[in-house]
Coordinates of N, CA, C and O in Angstrom, one line a residue:
M25 N -13.0 -27.9 6.2 CA -12.2 -27.1 5.0 C -12.3 -25.6 5.2 O -11.4 -24.9 5.3
A26 N -13.6 -25.3 5.1 CA -13.9 -23.9 5.3 C -13.4 -23.0 6.5 O -12.8 -22.1 6.4
A27 N -13.4 -23.7 7.6 CA -12.9 -23.1 8.8 C -11.4 -23.1 8.7 O -10.9 -22.3 9.3
I28 N -10.6 -24.1 8.0 CA -9.4 -24.0 8.0 C -8.7 -23.0 7.2 O -7.9 -22.4 7.6
L29 N -9.6 -22.7 6.3 CA -9.2 -21.6 5.3 C -9.6 -20.3 5.8 O -9.3 -19.3 5.2
G30 N -10.1 -20.2 7.0 CA -10.5 -18.8 7.6 C -11.7 -18.2 7.0 O -11.9 -17.0 7.0
V31 N -12.6 -19.0 6.3 CA -13.7 -18.4 5.8 C -14.9 -18.9 6.5 O -14.9 -20.0 7.1
S32 N -16.1 -18.3 6.4 CA -17.3 -18.9 7.4 C -17.8 -20.1 6.8 O -17.5 -20.3 5.6
A33 N -18.6 -20.9 7.8 CA -19.1 -22.1 7.2 C -20.0 -21.9 6.0 O -20.1 -22.8 5.4
E34 N -20.7 -20.7 6.1 CA -21.9 -20.5 4.9 C -21.1 -20.3 3.8 O -21.6 -20.5 2.6
K35 N -19.9 -19.9 3.6 CA -19.2 -19.5 2.3 C -18.1 -20.5 2.0 O -17.1 -20.4 2.8
M36 N -18.2 -21.1 0.9 CA -17.3 -22.1 0.4 C -16.2 -21.4 -0.2 O -16.5 -20.4 -1.0
P37 N -14.8 -21.8 0.1 CA -13.8 -21.2 -0.7 C -13.8 -21.6 -2.2 O -14.6 -22.6 -2.6
P38 N -13.4 -20.8 -3.1 CA -13.2 -21.0 -4.5 C -12.4 -22.3 -4.6 O -11.6 -22.8 -3.8
Q39 N -12.4 -22.8 -5.8 CA -11.5 -24.0 -6.3 C -10.2 -23.5 -6.7 O -9.2 -24.3 -6.7
V40 N -10.1 -22.3 -7.2 CA -8.7 -21.6 -7.5 C -8.8 -20.1 -7.3 O -9.8 -19.5 -7.7
I41 N -7.7 -19.6 -7.0 CA -7.6 -18.1 -7.0 C -6.4 -17.7 -7.9 O -5.3 -18.0 -7.5
L42 N -6.7 -16.7 -8.9 CA -5.5 -16.4 -9.7 C -5.3 -14.9 -9.1 O -6.1 -14.0 -9.1
L43 N -3.9 -14.8 -8.7 CA -3.4 -13.5 -8.3 C -2.6 -12.9 -9.4 O -1.5 -13.3 -9.9
F44 N -3.2 -11.7 -9.8 CA -2.4 -11.0 -10.8 C -1.6 -9.7 -10.4 O -2.2 -9.0 -9.7
S45 N -0.5 -9.6 -10.9 CA 0.4 -8.4 -10.6 C 1.0 -7.9 -11.7 O 1.2 -8.6 -12.7
G46 N 1.3 -6.5 -11.7 CA 1.9 -5.8 -12.8 C 1.9 -4.2 -12.6 O 1.1 -3.8 -11.7
K47 N 2.8 -3.7 -13.1 CA 2.9 -2.3 -12.8 C 1.9 -1.6 -13.4 O 1.2 -2.1 -14.4
R48 N 1.9 -0.3 -13.2 CA 0.7 0.6 -13.7 C 0.9 0.6 -15.2 O 2.0 0.9 -15.8
K49 N -0.2 0.5 -15.8 CA -0.3 0.6 -17.5 C 0.4 -0.7 -18.1 O 0.6 -0.6 -19.1
S50 N 0.6 -1.8 -17.2 CA 1.0 -3.0 -17.7 C 0.1 -3.8 -18.6 O 0.2 -4.9 -19.3
G51 N -1.5 -3.5 -18.1 CA -2.4 -4.1 -18.9 C -3.2 -5.2 -18.0 O -3.8 -5.9 -18.6
K52 N -3.0 -5.0 -16.7 CA -3.8 -6.0 -15.8 C -5.0 -5.9 -15.9 O -5.9 -7.0 -16.2
D53 N -5.8 -4.8 -15.9 CA -7.2 -4.7 -16.1 C -7.7 -5.0 -17.3 O -8.8 -5.8 -17.6
F54 N -7.1 -4.8 -18.5 CA -7.3 -5.1 -19.6 C -7.5 -6.7 -19.9 O -8.4 -7.2 -20.4
L55 N -6.5 -7.3 -19.5 CA -6.3 -9.1 -19.5 C -7.3 -9.5 -18.4 O -8.0 -10.5 -18.9
T56 N -7.4 -9.1 -17.3 CA -8.4 -9.7 -16.5 C -9.9 -9.5 -16.9 O -10.8 -10.3 -16.7
D57 N -10.2 -8.4 -17.5 CA -11.5 -8.0 -18.0 C -11.9 -9.0 -19.3 O -12.9 -9.7 -19.2
H58 N -10.8 -9.4 -20.1 CA -11.1 -10.3 -21.2 C -11.3 -11.6 -20.5 O -12.1 -12.5 -21.0
L59 N -10.3 -12.0 -19.5 CA -10.4 -13.4 -18.8 C -11.9 -13.6 -18.2 O -12.5 -14.6 -18.1
Q60 N -12.4 -12.5 -17.6 CA -13.6 -12.4 -16.9 C -14.9 -12.8 -18.0 O -15.8 -13.6 -17.8
K61 N -14.7 -12.1 -19.2 CA -15.7 -12.3 -20.2 C -15.6 -13.9 -20.7 O -16.6 -14.4 -21.1
L62 N -14.4 -14.4 -20.8 CA -14.1 -15.7 -21.2 C -14.8 -16.7 -20.1 O -15.6 -17.7 -20.6
L63 N -14.6 -16.5 -18.9 CA -15.1 -17.5 -17.8 C -16.5 -17.3 -17.6 O -17.1 -18.0 -16.8
Q64 N -17.0 -15.9 -17.8 CA -18.3 -15.5 -17.4 C -18.7 -15.8 -16.2 O -18.0 -15.4 -15.1
D65 N -19.9 -16.5 -15.7 CA -20.3 -16.7 -14.5 C -19.6 -17.7 -13.6 O -20.0 -17.9 -12.4
R66 N -18.4 -18.3 -14.1 CA -17.6 -19.2 -13.2 C -16.7 -18.4 -12.4 O -16.0 -19.0 -11.5
C67 N -16.5 -17.0 -12.7 CA -15.6 -16.2 -11.9 C -15.9 -15.1 -11.2 O -17.2 -14.5 -11.5
E68 N -15.3 -14.5 -10.2 CA -15.5 -13.4 -9.6 C -14.3 -12.5 -9.5 O -13.1 -13.2 -9.4
V69 N -14.2 -11.2 -10.0 CA -13.1 -10.4 -9.9 C -13.0 -9.7 -8.7 O -14.1 -8.8 -8.3
L70 N -11.9 -9.8 -7.9 CA -11.7 -9.0 -6.8 C -10.5 -8.1 -6.7 O -9.7 -8.2 -7.5
K71 N -10.8 -6.8 -6.2 CA -9.7 -6.0 -6.2 C -9.5 -5.6 -4.7 O -10.3 -5.1 -3.8
I72 N -8.1 -5.7 -4.5 CA -7.7 -5.2 -3.1 C -7.8 -3.8 -2.8 O -8.0 -3.4 -1.7
S73 N -7.7 -3.0 -3.8 CA -7.9 -1.6 -3.9 C -9.2 -1.1 -3.5 O -9.6 0.0 -3.0
Q74 N -10.3 -2.0 -3.7 CA -11.7 -1.7 -3.4 C -12.0 -1.3 -2.1 O -12.5 -0.1 -2.0
P75 N -11.6 -1.8 -1.1 CA -11.9 -1.4 0.2 C -11.2 -0.1 0.6 O -11.6 0.8 1.2
I76 N -10.0 0.0 0.0 CA -9.0 1.3 0.2 C -9.8 2.4 -0.3 O -10.1 3.4 0.3
K77 N -10.2 2.4 -1.8 CA -10.8 3.4 -2.4 C -12.3 3.7 -1.9 O -12.7 4.8 -2.0
S78 N -13.0 2.6 -1.5 CA -14.4 2.9 -0.7 C -14.2 3.7 0.6 O -15.0 4.7 0.6
H79 N -13.1 3.3 1.5 CA -13.2 4.2 2.5 C -12.6 5.6 2.2 O -13.2 6.6 2.8
W80 N -11.6 5.7 1.1 CA -11.1 7.0 0.7 C -12.3 8.0 0.0 O -12.5 9.1 0.4
A81 N -13.3 7.3 -0.6 CA -14.4 8.2 -1.2 C -15.3 8.5 0.0 O -15.7 9.8 -0.2
T82 N -15.6 7.5 1.0 CA -16.5 8.0 2.0 C -15.9 9.1 2.7 O -16.6 10.1 3.0
E83 N -14.7 8.9 3.1 CA -14.0 9.8 4.2 C -13.7 11.2 3.3 O -13.9 12.4 4.1
N84 N -13.7 11.3 2.1 CA -13.4 12.6 1.4 C -14.5 12.9 0.5 O -14.4 13.9 -0.3
N85 N -15.6 12.5 0.5 CA -16.8 12.8 -0.3 C -16.5 12.7 -1.9 O -16.6 13.7 -2.6
L86 N -15.9 11.7 -2.1 CA -15.4 11.5 -3.6 C -16.2 10.4 -4.4 O -16.9 9.6 -3.7
N87 N -16.0 10.5 -5.6 CA -16.7 9.5 -6.4 C -16.1 8.2 -6.5 O -15.2 8.0 -7.3
L88 N -16.7 7.2 -5.9 CA -16.1 5.9 -5.8 C -16.0 5.2 -7.2 O -14.9 4.7 -7.5
H89 N -16.9 5.4 -8.1 CA -16.8 4.8 -9.5 C -15.8 5.3 -10.1 O -15.1 4.8 -10.9
E90 N -15.7 6.7 -10.0 CA -14.4 7.4 -10.8 C -13.0 6.9 -10.2 O -12.0 6.6 -10.8
L91 N -13.0 6.6 -8.8 CA -11.8 6.1 -8.1 C -11.3 4.6 -8.6 O -10.2 4.4 -8.6
L92 N -12.4 4.0 -8.9 CA -12.1 2.6 -9.3 C -11.7 2.3 -10.8 O -11.5 1.4 -11.3
S93 N -12.1 3.4 -11.6 CA -11.7 3.3 -13.1 C -10.4 3.7 -13.2 O -9.6 4.2 -12.3
D94 N -10.1 3.4 -14.6 CA -8.6 3.8 -14.9 C -8.6 5.1 -15.6 O -8.5 5.3 -16.9
N95 N -8.6 6.3 -14.8 CA -8.5 7.4 -15.5 C -7.7 8.4 -14.5 O -7.3 8.2 -13.4
A96 N -7.8 9.7 -14.8 CA -6.9 10.7 -14.3 C -7.7 11.2 -13.0 O -6.8 11.6 -12.1
Y97 N -8.8 11.0 -12.8 CA -9.5 11.3 -11.4 C -8.9 10.5 -10.2 O -8.3 11.0 -9.1
K98 N -8.7 9.2 -10.5 CA -7.8 8.3 -9.4 C -6.6 8.8 -9.3 O -5.9 8.9 -8.1
E99 N -5.7 9.2 -10.3 CA -4.4 9.6 -10.2 C -4.2 11.0 -9.3 O -3.1 11.0 -8.6
Q100 N -5.4 11.7 -9.1 CA -5.1 13.0 -8.1 C -5.0 12.5 -6.7 O -4.4 13.2 -5.9
Y101 N -5.5 11.4 -6.3 CA -5.8 10.9 -5.0 C -4.8 9.7 -4.7 O -4.7 9.2 -3.6
R102 N -4.1 9.2 -5.7 CA -3.3 8.0 -5.6 C -2.3 8.0 -4.4 O -2.2 7.1 -3.7
L103 N -1.5 9.1 -4.3 CA -0.4 9.0 -3.4 C -1.1 9.1 -2.1 O -0.4 8.5 -1.2
D104 N -2.0 9.8 -1.7 CA -2.6 9.9 -0.2 C -3.1 8.7 0.0 O -3.0 8.4 1.1
M105 N -3.9 8.1 -1.0 CA -4.4 6.6 -0.7 C -3.4 5.7 -0.2 O -3.5 4.8 0.7
I106 N -2.2 5.8 -1.1 CA -1.0 4.8 -0.9 C -0.5 5.0 0.7 O -0.4 4.2 1.6
K107 N -0.5 6.3 1.1 CA 0.3 6.7 2.4 C -0.8 6.2 3.5 O -0.4 5.5 4.4
W108 N -2.1 6.3 3.3 CA -3.0 5.8 4.3 C -3.1 4.4 4.3 O -3.2 4.0 5.4
S109 N -3.1 3.8 3.3 CA -3.3 2.2 3.1 C -2.1 1.7 3.9 O -2.1 0.6 4.4
E110 N -0.8 2.3 3.6 CA 0.5 1.6 4.1 C 0.3 1.9 5.6 O 0.8 0.8 6.5
A111 N -0.1 2.9 6.1 CA -0.3 3.0 7.8 C -1.3 1.8 8.2 O -0.8 1.1 9.3
V112 N -2.2 1.5 7.6 CA -3.2 0.4 7.9 C -2.5 -1.0 7.9 O -2.6 -1.7 8.7
R113 N -1.7 -1.2 6.6 CA -1.0 -2.4 6.4 C 0.1 -2.6 7.5 O 0.3 -3.8 7.9
D114 N 0.6 -1.5 8.0 CA 1.6 -1.7 9.1 C 1.0 -2.5 10.3 O 1.7 -3.0 11.1
K115 N -0.2 -2.3 10.6 CA -0.8 -3.0 11.9 C -1.5 -4.3 11.3 O -1.7 -5.0 12.3
D116 N -1.9 -4.4 10.2 CA -2.4 -5.7 9.8 C -2.3 -5.8 8.1 O -3.0 -5.2 7.3
Y117 N -1.2 -6.6 7.9 CA -0.8 -6.7 6.5 C -1.8 -7.3 5.5 O -1.9 -7.0 4.3
G118 N -2.8 -8.1 6.1 CA -3.8 -8.9 5.3 C -5.1 -8.0 5.4 O -6.1 -8.5 4.8
C119 N -5.3 -6.8 6.1 CA -6.5 -6.2 6.1 C -7.3 -6.1 4.8 O -8.4 -6.5 4.9
F120 N -6.7 -5.5 3.9 CA -7.5 -5.2 2.7 C -7.8 -6.6 1.8 O -8.7 -6.6 1.2
C121 N -6.9 -7.4 1.9 CA -7.2 -8.8 1.4 C -8.4 -9.5 1.9 O -9.2 -9.9 1.1
K122 N -8.5 -9.4 3.4 CA -9.5 -10.0 4.0 C -10.9 -9.4 3.4 O -11.8 -10.1 3.5
Q123 N -10.9 -8.0 3.5 CA -12.0 -7.3 3.2 C -12.6 -7.6 1.8 O -13.6 -7.6 1.5
A124 N -11.6 -7.6 0.9 CA -11.9 -8.0 -0.5 C -12.6 -9.4 -0.6 O -13.4 -9.5 -1.3
C125 N -12.0 -10.2 0.0 CA -12.3 -11.8 0.0 C -13.8 -11.8 0.9 O -14.9 -12.7 0.4
S126 N -14.0 -10.9 1.8 CA -15.3 -11.1 2.5 C -16.5 -10.8 1.7 O -17.5 -11.1 2.1
N127 N -16.2 -10.0 0.6 CA -17.4 -9.5 -0.2 C -17.5 -10.3 -1.5 O -18.3 -10.1 -2.3
A128 N -16.7 -11.3 -1.6 CA -16.5 -12.0 -2.9 C -17.7 -13.2 -2.9 O -18.3 -13.6 -2.0
A129 N -18.2 -13.2 -4.3 CA -19.2 -14.2 -4.3 C -18.8 -15.6 -4.3 O -17.6 -15.8 -4.6
D130 N -19.8 -16.5 -4.3 CA -19.5 -17.9 -4.2 C -19.3 -18.4 -5.6 O -20.1 -18.8 -6.4
K131 N -18.0 -18.3 -6.2 CA -17.9 -18.7 -7.5 C -16.5 -19.6 -7.3 O -15.8 -19.5 -6.6
P132 N -16.5 -20.5 -8.4 CA -15.3 -21.5 -8.4 C -13.9 -20.9 -8.6 O -12.9 -21.3 -8.3
I133 N -13.9 -19.8 -9.4 CA -12.7 -19.0 -9.7 C -12.8 -17.7 -9.2 O -13.7 -16.9 -9.5
W134 N -11.7 -17.2 -8.4 CA -11.5 -15.8 -8.0 C -10.4 -15.2 -9.0 O -9.2 -16.0 -8.9
I135 N -10.7 -14.1 -9.5 CA -9.5 -13.5 -10.1 C -9.2 -12.2 -9.2 O -10.1 -11.1 -9.0
V136 N -8.1 -12.2 -8.6 CA -7.6 -11.0 -7.8 C -6.7 -10.1 -8.8 O -5.5 -10.5 -9.1
S137 N -7.1 -9.0 -9.2 CA -6.5 -8.4 -10.4 C -5.5 -7.3 -9.9 O -4.8 -6.6 -10.7
D138 N -5.0 -7.1 -8.7 CA -4.3 -6.0 -8.3 C -3.4 -6.5 -7.1 O -3.2 -5.5 -6.1
I139 N -2.5 -7.4 -7.2 CA -1.5 -7.9 -6.2 C -0.4 -6.9 -6.3 O 0.1 -6.8 -7.5
R140 N 0.0 -6.4 -5.2 CA 1.1 -5.4 -5.3 C 2.2 -5.5 -4.4 O 3.3 -5.0 -4.4
R141 N 2.1 -6.6 -3.3 CA 3.1 -6.6 -2.3 C 3.3 -8.2 -2.1 O 2.4 -8.9 -2.2
K142 N 4.5 -8.4 -1.5 CA 4.8 -9.8 -1.1 C 3.8 -10.2 0.2 O 3.4 -11.5 0.2
T143 N 3.6 -9.2 0.9 CA 2.5 -9.6 2.0 C 1.1 -10.0 1.5 O 0.3 -10.7 2.1
D144 N 0.7 -9.3 0.3 CA -0.7 -9.9 -0.5 C -0.5 -11.3 -0.7 O -1.4 -12.1 -0.2
I145 N 0.5 -11.5 -1.4 CA 0.6 -13.0 -1.7 C 0.7 -14.1 -0.5 O 0.2 -15.0 -0.3
Q146 N 1.6 -13.6 0.6 CA 1.8 -14.1 1.6 C 0.5 -14.5 2.4 O 0.1 -15.6 2.7
W147 N -0.5 -13.5 2.5 CA -1.8 -13.6 3.2 C -2.6 -14.5 2.3 O -3.2 -15.5 2.9
F148 N -2.7 -14.5 1.0 CA -3.4 -15.4 0.2 C -2.9 -17.0 0.4 O -3.7 -17.7 0.5
K149 N -1.6 -17.0 0.3 CA -0.9 -18.3 0.5 C -1.4 -19.0 1.9 O -1.6 -20.1 2.2
E150 N -1.2 -18.2 2.9 CA -1.5 -18.5 4.3 C -3.0 -18.8 4.4 O -3.3 -19.8 5.0
T151 N -3.8 -18.1 3.8 CA -5.2 -18.5 4.0 C -5.9 -19.3 3.1 O -6.7 -20.1 3.5
Y152 N -5.5 -19.4 1.9 CA -6.1 -20.3 1.0 C -5.0 -21.5 0.2 O -5.4 -22.3 -0.6
Q153 N -3.9 -21.4 0.8 CA -2.9 -22.6 0.4 C -2.6 -22.9 -1.0 O -2.3 -22.0 -1.8
D154 N -3.2 -24.0 -1.4 CA -2.8 -24.7 -2.6 C -3.6 -24.2 -3.8 O -3.6 -24.6 -5.0
L155 N -4.7 -23.4 -3.3 CA -5.7 -22.6 -4.3 C -5.2 -21.6 -5.0 O -5.7 -21.3 -6.1
I156 N -3.9 -21.3 -4.8 CA -3.4 -19.9 -5.3 C -2.5 -20.2 -6.4 O -1.6 -21.1 -6.5
K157 N -2.8 -19.5 -7.6 CA -1.7 -19.4 -8.8 C -1.5 -17.9 -9.0 O -2.3 -17.0 -8.9
T158 N -0.1 -17.6 -9.2 CA 0.3 -16.2 -9.3 C 0.7 -16.0 -10.7 O 1.4 -16.8 -11.4
I159 N 0.4 -14.8 -11.3 CA 0.4 -14.4 -12.6 C 1.1 -13.1 -12.6 O 0.4 -12.1 -12.0
K160 N 2.3 -12.8 -13.3 CA 2.8 -11.7 -13.3 C 2.5 -11.0 -14.8 O 2.9 -11.5 -15.9
I161 N 2.1 -9.9 -15.0 CA 1.9 -9.0 -16.3 C 3.0 -8.1 -16.3 O 3.0 -7.2 -15.6
S162 N 3.8 -8.2 -17.5 CA 5.0 -7.3 -17.6 C 4.9 -6.5 -19.0 O 4.2 -7.0 -19.9
A163 N 5.3 -5.4 -18.9 CA 5.2 -4.6 -20.2 C 6.5 -3.5 -20.1 O 6.6 -3.0 -19.1
D164 N 7.1 -3.4 -21.1 CA 8.3 -2.6 -21.3 C 7.6 -0.9 -20.9 O 6.6 -0.7 -21.1
E165 N 8.7 -0.2 -20.6 CA 8.2 1.2 -20.3 C 7.5 1.9 -21.4 O 6.8 2.7 -21.3
N166 N 8.3 1.8 -22.8 CA 7.7 2.5 -23.9 C 6.2 2.2 -24.0 O 5.4 3.0 -24.3
T167 N 6.0 0.9 -23.9 CA 4.6 0.4 -24.1 C 3.7 1.0 -22.9 O 2.5 1.6 -23.4
R168 N 4.2 1.0 -21.9 CA 3.3 1.7 -20.8 C 3.0 2.9 -20.9 O 2.1 3.5 -20.9
K169 N 4.3 3.9 -21.5 CA 4.0 5.3 -21.7 C 3.0 5.6 -22.8 O 2.4 6.5 -22.9
S170 N 2.9 4.6 -24.0 CA 2.1 4.7 -24.9 C 0.7 4.5 -24.4 O -0.4 5.0 -25.2
R171 N 0.5 4.0 -23.3 CA -1.0 3.7 -22.8 C -1.1 4.8 -21.7 O -2.2 4.9 -21.0
G172 N -0.2 5.8 -21.5 CA -0.5 6.8 -20.6 C 0.4 6.8 -19.4 O 0.1 8.0 -18.6
Y173 N 1.2 6.1 -19.1 CA 2.2 6.0 -17.9 C 3.0 7.2 -18.0 O 3.6 7.5 -18.9
Q174 N 3.0 7.9 -16.8 CA 4.0 8.8 -16.6 C 4.6 8.7 -15.2 O 3.8 8.5 -14.3
F175 N 5.9 8.6 -14.9 CA 6.4 8.4 -13.7 C 6.1 9.5 -12.7 O 6.0 10.5 -13.1
K176 N 5.6 8.9 -11.6 CA 5.2 9.7 -10.5 C 6.1 9.5 -9.1 O 6.0 8.4 -8.7
S177 N 6.8 10.4 -8.7 CA 7.6 10.3 -7.6 C 6.6 10.0 -6.3 O 5.6 10.7 -6.2
G178 N 7.0 9.0 -5.5 CA 6.3 8.7 -4.2 C 5.2 7.7 -4.6 O 4.5 7.0 -3.8
V179 N 5.0 7.3 -6.0 CA 4.1 6.3 -6.4 C 5.0 5.1 -7.2 O 4.8 4.1 -6.7
D180 N 5.5 5.7 -8.1 CA 6.1 4.5 -8.9 C 7.6 4.1 -8.4 O 8.1 2.9 -8.9
D181 N 8.1 4.8 -7.4 CA 9.2 4.2 -6.7 C 8.9 3.8 -5.0 O 9.7 3.5 -4.4
A182 N 7.6 3.6 -5.0 CA 6.9 3.2 -3.7 C 6.8 1.7 -3.6 O 6.7 1.0 -4.7
A183 N 6.5 1.1 -2.5 CA 6.3 -0.3 -2.4 C 4.9 -0.8 -3.0 O 5.1 -2.1 -3.8
S184 N 4.1 0.0 -3.4 CA 2.9 -0.4 -4.1 C 3.2 -0.7 -5.5 O 2.3 -1.3 -6.2
E185 N 4.3 -0.1 -6.1 CA 4.8 -0.5 -7.5 C 5.9 -1.3 -7.4 O 6.2 -2.0 -8.6
C186 N 6.8 -1.3 -6.5 CA 8.1 -2.0 -6.4 C 8.2 -3.2 -5.7 O 9.5 -3.8 -5.7
D187 N 7.4 -3.4 -4.7 CA 7.8 -4.4 -3.7 C 7.9 -6.0 -4.4 O 8.6 -6.9 -3.8
L188 N 7.3 -6.2 -5.4 CA 7.3 -7.4 -6.2 C 8.3 -7.5 -7.2 O 8.5 -8.5 -8.0
D189 N 9.2 -6.4 -7.3 CA 10.2 -6.4 -8.4 C 11.3 -7.4 -8.4 O 11.7 -8.1 -9.4
D190 N 11.5 -7.9 -7.2 CA 12.4 -9.0 -7.0 C 11.6 -10.4 -6.5 O 12.3 -11.5 -6.2
Y191 N 10.4 -10.5 -6.8 CA 9.8 -11.8 -6.5 C 9.9 -12.6 -7.7 O 9.8 -12.2 -8.8
I192 N 10.3 -13.9 -7.5 CA 10.4 -14.8 -8.7 C 9.5 -15.9 -8.8 O 9.6 -16.8 -9.9
D193 N 8.5 -16.1 -7.8 CA 8.0 -17.4 -7.6 C 6.6 -17.5 -8.4 O 5.5 -17.7 -7.7
W194 N 6.7 -17.0 -9.6 CA 5.5 -16.8 -10.4 C 5.1 -18.3 -11.0 O 5.9 -19.0 -11.6
D195 N 3.7 -18.4 -11.0 CA 3.2 -19.6 -11.8 C 3.2 -19.3 -13.2 O 3.4 -20.3 -14.1
L196 N 3.1 -18.2 -13.7 CA 3.1 -17.6 -15.1 C 3.6 -16.3 -15.2 O 3.1 -15.3 -14.4
V197 N 4.5 -15.9 -16.2 CA 4.6 -14.6 -16.5 C 4.4 -14.3 -18.0 O 4.7 -15.1 -18.9
I198 N 3.5 -13.2 -18.1 CA 3.0 -12.9 -19.5 C 3.7 -11.6 -19.9 O 3.5 -10.4 -19.0
N199 N 4.3 -11.5 -21.0 CA 4.8 -10.2 -21.6 C 3.5 -9.7 -22.3 O 3.0 -10.2 -23.2
N200 N 3.1 -8.3 -21.9 CA 2.1 -7.6 -22.3 C 2.6 -6.3 -23.0 O 1.8 -5.4 -22.9
G201 N 3.8 -6.3 -23.3 CA 4.3 -5.3 -24.1 C 4.8 -5.4 -25.3 O 4.1 -6.3 -26.1
E202 N 6.0 -4.9 -25.7 CA 6.6 -4.9 -27.2 C 6.9 -6.4 -27.6 O 7.4 -7.2 -26.6
G203 N 6.2 -6.9 -28.5 CA 6.5 -8.3 -29.0 C 5.6 -9.3 -28.2 O 6.0 -10.5 -28.2
S204 N 4.6 -8.8 -27.7 CA 3.6 -9.7 -26.8 C 2.9 -10.7 -27.8 O 2.7 -10.2 -28.9
Q205 N 2.4 -11.9 -27.2 CA 1.6 -12.5 -28.0 C 0.1 -11.9 -28.1 O -0.2 -11.0 -27.2
P206 N -0.6 -12.4 -29.0 CA -2.1 -11.8 -29.1 C -2.9 -12.1 -27.9 O -2.4 -13.1 -27.2
I207 N -3.9 -11.3 -27.5 CA -4.6 -11.5 -26.5 C -5.2 -13.0 -26.3 O -5.2 -13.6 -25.2
D208 N -5.5 -13.6 -27.5 CA -6.1 -15.0 -27.2 C -5.1 -15.9 -27.0 O -5.4 -16.8 -26.1
E209 N -3.9 -15.8 -27.1 CA -2.8 -16.6 -26.8 C -2.5 -16.4 -25.4 O -2.1 -17.4 -24.6
Q210 N -2.4 -15.3 -24.9 CA -2.4 -14.9 -23.5 C -3.4 -15.6 -22.6 O -3.0 -16.2 -21.6
L211 N -4.6 -15.5 -23.1 CA -5.6 -16.2 -22.3 C -5.3 -17.5 -22.4 O -5.9 -18.3 -21.2
V212 N -5.1 -18.2 -23.3 CA -4.8 -19.7 -23.3 C -3.8 -20.1 -22.4 O -3.9 -21.0 -21.6
S213 N -2.8 -19.2 -22.3 CA -1.6 -19.6 -21.3 C -2.3 -19.6 -19.8 O -2.1 -20.3 -18.9
I214 N -3.1 -18.5 -19.5 CA -3.8 -18.5 -18.3 C -5.0 -19.6 -17.9 O -4.8 -20.1 -16.8
M215 N -5.5 -19.9 -19.1 CA -6.6 -21.0 -19.0 C -6.0 -22.3 -18.5 O -6.4 -23.3 -18.1
S216 N -4.7 -22.5 -19.0 CA -3.9 -23.7 -18.7 C -3.7 -24.0 -17.2 O -3.5 -25.0 -16.7
L217 N -3.7 -22.9 -16.5 CA -3.7 -22.9 -15.0 C -4.9 -23.6 -14.2 O -5.0 -23.8 -13.4
L218 N -5.9 -23.4 -15.2 CA -7.4 -24.0 -14.7 C -7.7 -25.2 -15.2 O -8.9 -25.7 -15.2
S219 N -6.7 -26.1 -15.8 CA -7.0 -27.2 -16.5 C -7.5 -28.4 -15.6 O -8.3 -29.2 -16.0
H220 N -7.3 -28.2 -14.2 CA -7.8 -29.1 -13.3 C -9.2 -29.1 -12.8 O -9.7 -29.9 -12.2
L221 N -9.9 -27.8 -13.3 CA -11.4 -27.6 -12.9 C -12.2 -28.3 -13.9 O -12.1 -28.4 -15.0

């Protein structure tokens, strides 16, 4: 099975992979952080952006920890990182997905917290087939603005934010904006995707 799924014989695939998507300031990290606390050592959180930011930090002598955090430091470099990563994806759309998975721990549940493109979902489904569950986190613009969102040309109108706007094949959609359920109820909805474990 491991060979079929494109992972090494030493590394068994997880039992389920949760792919989370949502626009900037929709609350993806907030929700996945709470989910990680709930699942504890049963899960591993993967970020497709990790290998991108790691490369960018090395090439430009930047602080990787700050690039990985949710703050203004990252925003200074976001547009350039997007342009560079798009050029890499044009040659191999699964490049960063592969790199993120290659460093993942052997845990039964993987949480991928930053799915941004149809090709991200495509790569995971091609590689891990039935193990995939897709979750969209949505939030209205006013809520996102209250969390610090400001529209940035070249970022918020680019594929990294908009490619999944017309994607409809989600296993779960969670409203994390105005009128949203409490976090505990949102987590119950997500946990229902893991009922077979």
